[in-house]
Amino acid sequence: MLRRFGLVLALVVVLLLGGFLAFRYFFSPERLNQIGRTVGTTFGFDYGVVEYYSMGRLVARFFNVEKLTTASGTYENQTRPYRFGYGYRDVNLNGVLDPDEAAPGKAYFEVPVYAEYLYYDAKRDPRRP
């Protein structure tokens, strides 16, 4: 009887420890961030806006940017000195995504890390003024 109790206790400890480690792995802040980004990309929550400034003046604006990504080297473990993303370019800088601006599709853009830029979530579709 005591031997059976010891086996059951050992099994419970292993299951609790395994459950704890699985919970820590699948629900860590980094994992939840990855899940959130995947959901956002899948369902189209890409209302991010990037504004690029030079000497205090707005130079370029990109709509529907999902995220900015820091570039990393292919063969070395170093980050590169720029960030990149994809978005619709606001050519006339009026703050609205016009049909002629959306027609070419999303454009690739790079922002140097030392540049003045602003990334924010617009919380609205830029196609609607």
GROMACS .gro file of N, CA and C in nm:
model
  387
    1MET      N    1   0.082  -0.120   0.000
    1MET     CA    2   0.000   0.000   0.000
    1MET      C    3   0.086   0.126   0.000
    2LEU      N    4   0.193   0.124   0.081
    2LEU     CA    5   0.282   0.239   0.089
    2LEU      C    6   0.356   0.259  -0.043
    3ARG      N    7   0.391   0.149  -0.107
    3ARG     CA    8   0.459   0.156  -0.236
    3ARG      C    9   0.368   0.219  -0.342
    4ARG      N   10   0.242   0.180  -0.345
    4ARG     CA   11   0.146   0.237  -0.440
    4ARG      C   12   0.130   0.387  -0.414
    5PHE      N   13   0.123   0.426  -0.287
    5PHE     CA   14   0.110   0.567  -0.252
    5PHE      C   15   0.232   0.646  -0.300
    6GLY      N   16   0.351   0.587  -0.288
    6GLY     CA   17   0.474   0.651  -0.335
    6GLY      C   18   0.473   0.670  -0.486
    7LEU      N   19   0.425   0.570  -0.559
    7LEU     CA   20   0.417   0.581  -0.705
    7LEU      C   21   0.317   0.689  -0.747
    8VAL      N   22   0.203   0.692  -0.680
    8VAL     CA   23   0.102   0.793  -0.712
    8VAL      C   24   0.156   0.932  -0.681
    9LEU      N   25   0.223   0.946  -0.569
    9LEU     CA   26   0.280   1.075  -0.532
    9LEU      C   27   0.386   1.118  -0.633
   10ALA      N   28   0.471   1.026  -0.675
   10ALA     CA   29   0.574   1.058  -0.775
   10ALA      C   30   0.510   1.098  -0.907
   11LEU      N   31   0.403   1.029  -0.946
   11LEU     CA   32   0.334   1.062  -1.070
   11LEU      C   33   0.271   1.201  -1.062
   12VAL      N   34   0.212   1.233  -0.950
   12VAL     CA   35   0.151   1.365  -0.931
   12VAL      C   36   0.257   1.474  -0.937
   13VAL      N   37   0.372   1.451  -0.874
   13VAL     CA   38   0.481   1.551  -0.877
   13VAL      C   39   0.531   1.571  -1.019
   14VAL      N   40   0.550   1.461  -1.093
   14VAL     CA   41   0.597   1.472  -1.232
   14VAL      C   42   0.495   1.546  -1.317
   15LEU      N   43   0.368   1.515  -1.302
   15LEU     CA   44   0.264   1.584  -1.381
   15LEU      C   45   0.257   1.732  -1.345
   16LEU      N   46   0.266   1.764  -1.217
   16LEU     CA   47   0.262   1.905  -1.177
   16LEU      C   48   0.383   1.980  -1.230
   17LEU      N   49   0.500   1.921  -1.217
   17LEU     CA   50   0.620   1.986  -1.268
   17LEU      C   51   0.615   2.001  -1.419
   18GLY      N   52   0.573   1.896  -1.489
   18GLY     CA   53   0.560   1.905  -1.635
   18GLY      C   54   0.457   2.007  -1.676
   19GLY      N   55   0.345   2.011  -1.606
   19GLY     CA   56   0.243   2.111  -1.637
   19GLY      C   57   0.292   2.253  -1.613
   20PHE      N   58   0.367   2.272  -1.505
   20PHE     CA   59   0.423   2.404  -1.476
   20PHE      C   60   0.520   2.447  -1.584
   21LEU      N   61   0.610   2.357  -1.623
   21LEU     CA   62   0.707   2.392  -1.727
   21LEU      C   63   0.639   2.417  -1.861
   22ALA      N   64   0.538   2.338  -1.894
   22ALA     CA   65   0.464   2.361  -2.019
   22ALA      C   66   0.392   2.494  -2.014
   23PHE      N   67   0.333   2.526  -1.899
   23PHE     CA   68   0.264   2.655  -1.884
   23PHE      C   69   0.362   2.770  -1.899
   24ARG      N   70   0.481   2.758  -1.837
   24ARG     CA   71   0.582   2.863  -1.847
   24ARG      C   72   0.630   2.879  -1.992
   25TYR      N   73   0.640   2.768  -2.065
   25TYR     CA   74   0.686   2.775  -2.202
   25TYR      C   75   0.579   2.834  -2.293
   26PHE      N   76   0.458   2.787  -2.285
   26PHE     CA   77   0.354   2.829  -2.377
   26PHE      C   78   0.290   2.963  -2.340
   27PHE      N   79   0.302   3.005  -2.217
   27PHE     CA   80   0.239   3.129  -2.175
   27PHE      C   81   0.338   3.229  -2.118
   28SER      N   82   0.462   3.223  -2.162
   28SER     CA   83   0.560   3.322  -2.122
   28SER      C   84   0.526   3.453  -2.196
   29PRO      N   85   0.572   3.567  -2.145
   29PRO     CA   86   0.542   3.693  -2.214
   29PRO      C   87   0.587   3.695  -2.360
   30GLU      N   88   0.702   3.635  -2.387
   30GLU     CA   89   0.749   3.631  -2.526
   30GLU      C   90   0.657   3.547  -2.612
   31ARG      N   91   0.614   3.432  -2.560
   31ARG     CA   92   0.524   3.344  -2.636
   31ARG      C   93   0.390   3.412  -2.659
   32LEU      N   94   0.337   3.480  -2.557
   32LEU     CA   95   0.210   3.551  -2.574
   32LEU      C   96   0.224   3.663  -2.676
   33ASN      N   97   0.340   3.729  -2.679
   33ASN     CA   98   0.367   3.831  -2.780
   33ASN      C   99   0.364   3.769  -2.920
   34GLN      N  100   0.427   3.654  -2.936
   34GLN     CA  101   0.430   3.587  -3.065
   34GLN      C  102   0.289   3.546  -3.107
   35ILE      N  103   0.211   3.496  -3.014
   35ILE     CA  104   0.073   3.457  -3.045
   35ILE      C  105  -0.007   3.579  -3.086
   36GLY      N  106   0.010   3.689  -3.013
   36GLY     CA  107  -0.061   3.813  -3.047
   36GLY      C  108  -0.025   3.866  -3.184
   37ARG      N  109   0.104   3.860  -3.219
   37ARG     CA  110   0.146   3.907  -3.352
   37ARG      C  111   0.090   3.816  -3.460
   38THR      N  112   0.087   3.686  -3.435
   38THR     CA  113   0.032   3.592  -3.532
   38THR      C  114  -0.116   3.618  -3.554
   39VAL      N  115  -0.189   3.640  -3.447
   39VAL     CA  116  -0.332   3.670  -3.459
   39VAL      C  117  -0.351   3.801  -3.534
   40GLY      N  118  -0.271   3.901  -3.500
   40GLY     CA  119  -0.282   4.030  -3.569
   40GLY      C  120  -0.252   4.021  -3.716
   41THR      N  121  -0.151   3.943  -3.753
   41THR     CA  122  -0.117   3.926  -3.893
   41THR      C  123  -0.225   3.847  -3.966
   42THR      N  124  -0.276   3.743  -3.902
   42THR     CA  125  -0.376   3.657  -3.966
   42THR      C  126  -0.507   3.730  -3.991
   43PHE      N  127  -0.552   3.806  -3.893
   43PHE     CA  128  -0.681   3.871  -3.904
   43PHE      C  129  -0.673   4.015  -3.954
   44GLY      N  130  -0.554   4.064  -3.986
   44GLY     CA  131  -0.541   4.192  -4.050
   44GLY      C  132  -0.547   4.312  -3.959
   45PHE      N  133  -0.495   4.301  -3.838
   45PHE     CA  134  -0.490   4.417  -3.749
   45PHE      C  135  -0.364   4.496  -3.780
   46ASP      N  136  -0.358   4.551  -3.898
   46ASP     CA  137  -0.236   4.620  -3.940
   46ASP      C  138  -0.264   4.768  -3.966
   47TYR      N  139  -0.307   4.837  -3.863
   47TYR     CA  140  -0.335   4.980  -3.876
   47TYR      C  141  -0.218   5.065  -3.827
   48GLY      N  142  -0.101   5.005  -3.817
   48GLY     CA  143   0.016   5.080  -3.772
   48GLY      C  144   0.058   5.183  -3.875
   49VAL      N  145   0.111   5.294  -3.825
   49VAL     CA  146   0.156   5.403  -3.911
   49VAL      C  147   0.301   5.434  -3.875
   50VAL      N  148   0.384   5.452  -3.976
   50VAL     CA  149   0.522   5.495  -3.957
   50VAL      C  150   0.537   5.631  -4.022
   51GLU      N  151   0.583   5.725  -3.943
   51GLU     CA  152   0.613   5.859  -3.995
   51GLU      C  153   0.763   5.881  -3.982
   52TYR      N  154   0.825   5.925  -4.090
   52TYR     CA  155   0.969   5.943  -4.096
   52TYR      C  156   0.996   6.093  -4.108
   53TYR      N  157   1.077   6.145  -4.017
   53TYR     CA  158   1.105   6.288  -4.012
   53TYR      C  159   1.251   6.314  -4.045
   54SER      N  160   1.275   6.430  -4.106
   54SER     CA  161   1.410   6.477  -4.131
   54SER      C  162   1.415   6.624  -4.093
   55MET      N  163   1.501   6.658  -4.001
   55MET     CA  164   1.515   6.795  -3.951
   55MET      C  165   1.381   6.849  -3.902
   56GLY      N  166   1.303   6.765  -3.837
   56GLY     CA  167   1.176   6.808  -3.779
   56GLY      C  168   1.059   6.815  -3.875
   57ARG      N  169   1.080   6.786  -4.001
   57ARG     CA  170   0.971   6.790  -4.099
   57ARG      C  171   0.934   6.650  -4.143
   58LEU      N  172   0.805   6.628  -4.163
   58LEU     CA  173   0.756   6.498  -4.208
   58LEU      C  174   0.800   6.475  -4.353
   59VAL      N  175   0.870   6.365  -4.375
   59VAL     CA  176   0.922   6.334  -4.507
   59VAL      C  177   0.843   6.222  -4.574
   60ALA      N  178   0.806   6.120  -4.497
   60ALA     CA  179   0.734   6.006  -4.554
   60ALA      C  180   0.643   5.947  -4.447
   61ARG      N  181   0.534   5.888  -4.494
   61ARG     CA  182   0.439   5.821  -4.404
   61ARG      C  183   0.395   5.692  -4.472
   62PHE      N  184   0.387   5.584  -4.393
   62PHE     CA  185   0.345   5.454  -4.442
   62PHE      C  186   0.228   5.406  -4.356
   63PHE      N  187   0.123   5.356  -4.422
   63PHE     CA  188   0.004   5.306  -4.355
   63PHE      C  189   0.002   5.153  -4.355
   64ASN      N  190  -0.080   5.097  -4.269
   64ASN     CA  191  -0.105   4.953  -4.261
   64ASN      C  192   0.024   4.873  -4.243
   65VAL      N  193   0.110   4.925  -4.159
   65VAL     CA  194   0.235   4.858  -4.127
   65VAL      C  195   0.207   4.761  -4.013
   66GLU      N  196   0.234   4.634  -4.035
   66GLU     CA  197   0.209   4.534  -3.930
   66GLU      C  198   0.308   4.548  -3.817
   67LYS      N  199   0.435   4.560  -3.851
   67LYS     CA  200   0.538   4.576  -3.749
   67LYS      C  201   0.666   4.622  -3.816
   68LEU      N  202   0.750   4.684  -3.739
   68LEU     CA  203   0.885   4.714  -3.784
   68LEU      C  204   0.976   4.605  -3.732
   69THR      N  205   1.067   4.560  -3.815
   69THR     CA  206   1.156   4.453  -3.777
   69THR      C  207   1.299   4.501  -3.786
   70THR      N  208   1.377   4.472  -3.685
   70THR     CA  209   1.519   4.505  -3.688
   70THR      C  210   1.589   4.402  -3.774
   71ALA      N  211   1.666   4.448  -3.869
   71ALA     CA  212   1.734   4.357  -3.961
   71ALA      C  213   1.848   4.287  -3.889
   72SER      N  214   1.870   4.163  -3.926
   72SER     CA  215   1.982   4.089  -3.870
   72SER      C  216   2.060   4.026  -3.983
   73GLY      N  217   2.186   4.000  -3.957
   73GLY     CA  218   2.272   3.943  -4.059
   73GLY      C  219   2.235   3.799  -4.089
   74THR      N  220   2.259   3.758  -4.213
   74THR     CA  221   2.227   3.622  -4.253
   74THR      C  222   2.327   3.523  -4.196
   75TYR      N  223   2.453   3.557  -4.201
   75TYR     CA  224   2.556   3.463  -4.158
   75TYR      C  225   2.624   3.502  -4.027
   76GLU      N  226   2.592   3.620  -3.975
   76GLU     CA  227   2.650   3.660  -3.847
   76GLU      C  228   2.537   3.688  -3.748
   77ASN      N  229   2.567   3.683  -3.623
   77ASN     CA  230   2.465   3.704  -3.520
   77ASN      C  231   2.464   3.849  -3.473
   78GLN      N  232   2.460   3.941  -3.566
   78GLN     CA  233   2.458   4.082  -3.534
   78GLN      C  234   2.338   4.148  -3.599
   79THR      N  235   2.282   4.248  -3.530
   79THR     CA  236   2.173   4.324  -3.591
   79THR      C  237   2.234   4.430  -3.682
   80ARG      N  238   2.159   4.463  -3.784
   80ARG     CA  239   2.205   4.565  -3.879
   80ARG      C  240   2.150   4.702  -3.837
   81PRO      N  241   2.210   4.809  -3.881
   81PRO     CA  242   2.172   4.943  -3.831
   81PRO      C  243   2.049   5.003  -3.901
   82TYR      N  244   1.947   4.926  -3.922
   82TYR     CA  245   1.823   4.980  -3.978
   82TYR      C  246   1.708   4.889  -3.940
   83ARG      N  247   1.588   4.943  -3.951
   83ARG     CA  248   1.465   4.866  -3.930
   83ARG      C  249   1.390   4.869  -4.062
   84PHE      N  250   1.307   4.766  -4.085
   84PHE     CA  251   1.234   4.762  -4.211
   84PHE      C  252   1.092   4.715  -4.187
   85GLY      N  253   1.008   4.739  -4.287
   85GLY     CA  254   0.869   4.697  -4.280
   85GLY      C  255   0.805   4.710  -4.418
   86TYR      N  256   0.677   4.682  -4.423
   86TYR     CA  257   0.598   4.692  -4.546
   86TYR      C  258   0.474   4.774  -4.516
   87GLY      N  259   0.440   4.865  -4.605
   87GLY     CA  260   0.320   4.945  -4.585
   87GLY      C  261   0.287   5.025  -4.711
   88TYR      N  262   0.168   5.085  -4.709
   88TYR     CA  263   0.126   5.171  -4.819
   88TYR      C  264   0.183   5.310  -4.797
   89ARG      N  265   0.245   5.366  -4.899
   89ARG     CA  266   0.307   5.498  -4.886
   89ARG      C  267   0.204   5.608  -4.909
   90ASP      N  268   0.201   5.702  -4.817
   90ASP     CA  269   0.116   5.821  -4.829
   90ASP      C  270   0.195   5.925  -4.908
   91VAL      N  271   0.179   5.924  -5.039
   91VAL     CA  272   0.263   6.006  -5.127
   91VAL      C  273   0.239   6.155  -5.103
   92ASN      N  274   0.113   6.196  -5.092
   92ASN     CA  275   0.084   6.339  -5.076
   92ASN      C  276   0.078   6.383  -4.930
   93LEU      N  277   0.105   6.294  -4.836
   93LEU     CA  278   0.113   6.323  -4.692
   93LEU      C  279  -0.013   6.389  -4.638
   94ASN      N  280  -0.130   6.348  -4.688
   94ASN     CA  281  -0.255   6.407  -4.639
   94ASN      C  282  -0.317   6.328  -4.525
   95GLY      N  283  -0.256   6.216  -4.485
   95GLY     CA  284  -0.305   6.138  -4.373
   95GLY      C  285  -0.416   6.041  -4.408
   96VAL      N  286  -0.452   6.030  -4.536
   96VAL     CA  287  -0.556   5.938  -4.582
   96VAL      C  288  -0.497   5.853  -4.693
   97LEU      N  289  -0.527   5.725  -4.690
   97LEU     CA  290  -0.479   5.636  -4.796
   97LEU      C  291  -0.572   5.647  -4.915
   98ASP      N  292  -0.529   5.720  -5.017
   98ASP     CA  293  -0.608   5.741  -5.137
   98ASP      C  294  -0.604   5.616  -5.225
   99PRO      N  295  -0.706   5.597  -5.311
   99PRO     CA  296  -0.708   5.478  -5.398
   99PRO      C  297  -0.586   5.466  -5.488
  100ASP      N  298  -0.534   5.577  -5.539
  100ASP     CA  299  -0.416   5.569  -5.626
  100ASP      C  300  -0.290   5.533  -5.546
  101GLU      N  301  -0.290   5.559  -5.417
  101GLU     CA  302  -0.176   5.521  -5.333
  101GLU      C  303  -0.184   5.373  -5.294
  102ALA      N  304  -0.304   5.320  -5.282
  102ALA     CA  305  -0.322   5.179  -5.245
  102ALA      C  306  -0.306   5.086  -5.364
  103ALA      N  307  -0.325   5.137  -5.484
  103ALA     CA  308  -0.323   5.053  -5.604
  103ALA      C  309  -0.192   4.978  -5.624
  104PRO      N  310  -0.075   5.042  -5.606
  104PRO     CA  311   0.050   4.967  -5.628
  104PRO      C  312   0.076   4.857  -5.525
  105GLY      N  313   0.007   4.860  -5.413
  105GLY     CA  314   0.029   4.760  -5.308
  105GLY      C  315   0.127   4.810  -5.204
  106LYS      N  316   0.159   4.722  -5.112
  106LYS     CA  317   0.250   4.759  -5.004
  106LYS      C  318   0.393   4.771  -5.056
  107ALA      N  319   0.461   4.870  -5.004
  107ALA     CA  320   0.600   4.895  -5.043
  107ALA      C  321   0.692   4.858  -4.929
  108TYR      N  322   0.810   4.812  -4.963
  108TYR     CA  323   0.914   4.783  -4.865
  108TYR      C  324   0.983   4.914  -4.832
  109PHE      N  325   1.010   4.938  -4.704
  109PHE     CA  326   1.083   5.058  -4.667
  109PHE      C  327   1.180   5.026  -4.554
  110GLU      N  328   1.283   5.109  -4.545
  110GLU     CA  329   1.384   5.095  -4.440
  110GLU      C  330   1.397   5.228  -4.367
  111VAL      N  331   1.420   5.219  -4.238
  111VAL     CA  332   1.441   5.338  -4.155
  111VAL      C  333   1.571   5.316  -4.079
  112PRO      N  334   1.670   5.405  -4.096
  112PRO     CA  335   1.794   5.391  -4.018
  112PRO      C  336   1.764   5.407  -3.868
  113VAL      N  337   1.837   5.335  -3.784
  113VAL     CA  338   1.809   5.338  -3.641
  113VAL      C  339   1.836   5.475  -3.580
  114TYR      N  340   1.922   5.554  -3.640
  114TYR     CA  341   1.951   5.686  -3.586
  114TYR      C  342   1.857   5.794  -3.641
  115ALA      N  343   1.765   5.756  -3.725
  115ALA     CA  344   1.672   5.852  -3.785
  115ALA      C  345   1.557   5.882  -3.689
  116GLU      N  346   1.492   5.994  -3.715
  116GLU     CA  347   1.374   6.031  -3.638
  116GLU      C  348   1.252   5.966  -3.706
  117TYR      N  349   1.189   5.875  -3.636
  117TYR     CA  350   1.068   5.814  -3.690
  117TYR      C  351   0.974   5.785  -3.576
  118LEU      N  352   0.849   5.769  -3.613
  118LEU     CA  353   0.744   5.743  -3.515
  118LEU      C  354   0.660   5.628  -3.566
  119TYR      N  355   0.639   5.528  -3.482
  119TYR     CA  356   0.553   5.415  -3.516
  119TYR      C  357   0.439   5.414  -3.415
  120TYR      N  358   0.316   5.415  -3.463
  120TYR     CA  359   0.203   5.412  -3.371
  120TYR      C  360   0.087   5.337  -3.435
  121ASP      N  361  -0.003   5.292  -3.349
  121ASP     CA  362  -0.123   5.220  -3.392
  121ASP      C  363  -0.232   5.323  -3.415
  122ALA      N  364  -0.282   5.332  -3.537
  122ALA     CA  365  -0.378   5.437  -3.573
  122ALA      C  366  -0.518   5.408  -3.520
  123LYS      N  367  -0.549   5.284  -3.488
  123LYS     CA  368  -0.681   5.243  -3.436
  123LYS      C  369  -0.795   5.274  -3.533
  124ARG      N  370  -0.762   5.301  -3.656
  124ARG     CA  371  -0.867   5.324  -3.757
  124ARG      C  372  -0.810   5.288  -3.892
  125ASP      N  373  -0.899   5.259  -3.984
  125ASP     CA  374  -0.859   5.227  -4.121
  125ASP      C  375  -0.825   5.356  -4.194
  126PRO      N  376  -0.704   5.373  -4.245
  126PRO     CA  377  -0.667   5.498  -4.311
  126PRO      C  378  -0.739   5.521  -4.444
  127ARG      N  379  -0.811   5.420  -4.493
  127ARG     CA  380  -0.886   5.441  -4.618
  127ARG      C  381  -1.010   5.524  -4.596
  128ARG      N  382  -1.051   5.535  -4.470
  128ARG     CA  383  -1.171   5.616  -4.438
  128ARG      C  384  -1.126   5.743  -4.370
  129PRO      N  385  -1.156   5.859  -4.428
  129PRO     CA  386  -1.110   5.987  -4.368
  129PRO      C  387  -1.175   6.015  -4.235
   0.00000   0.00000   0.00000
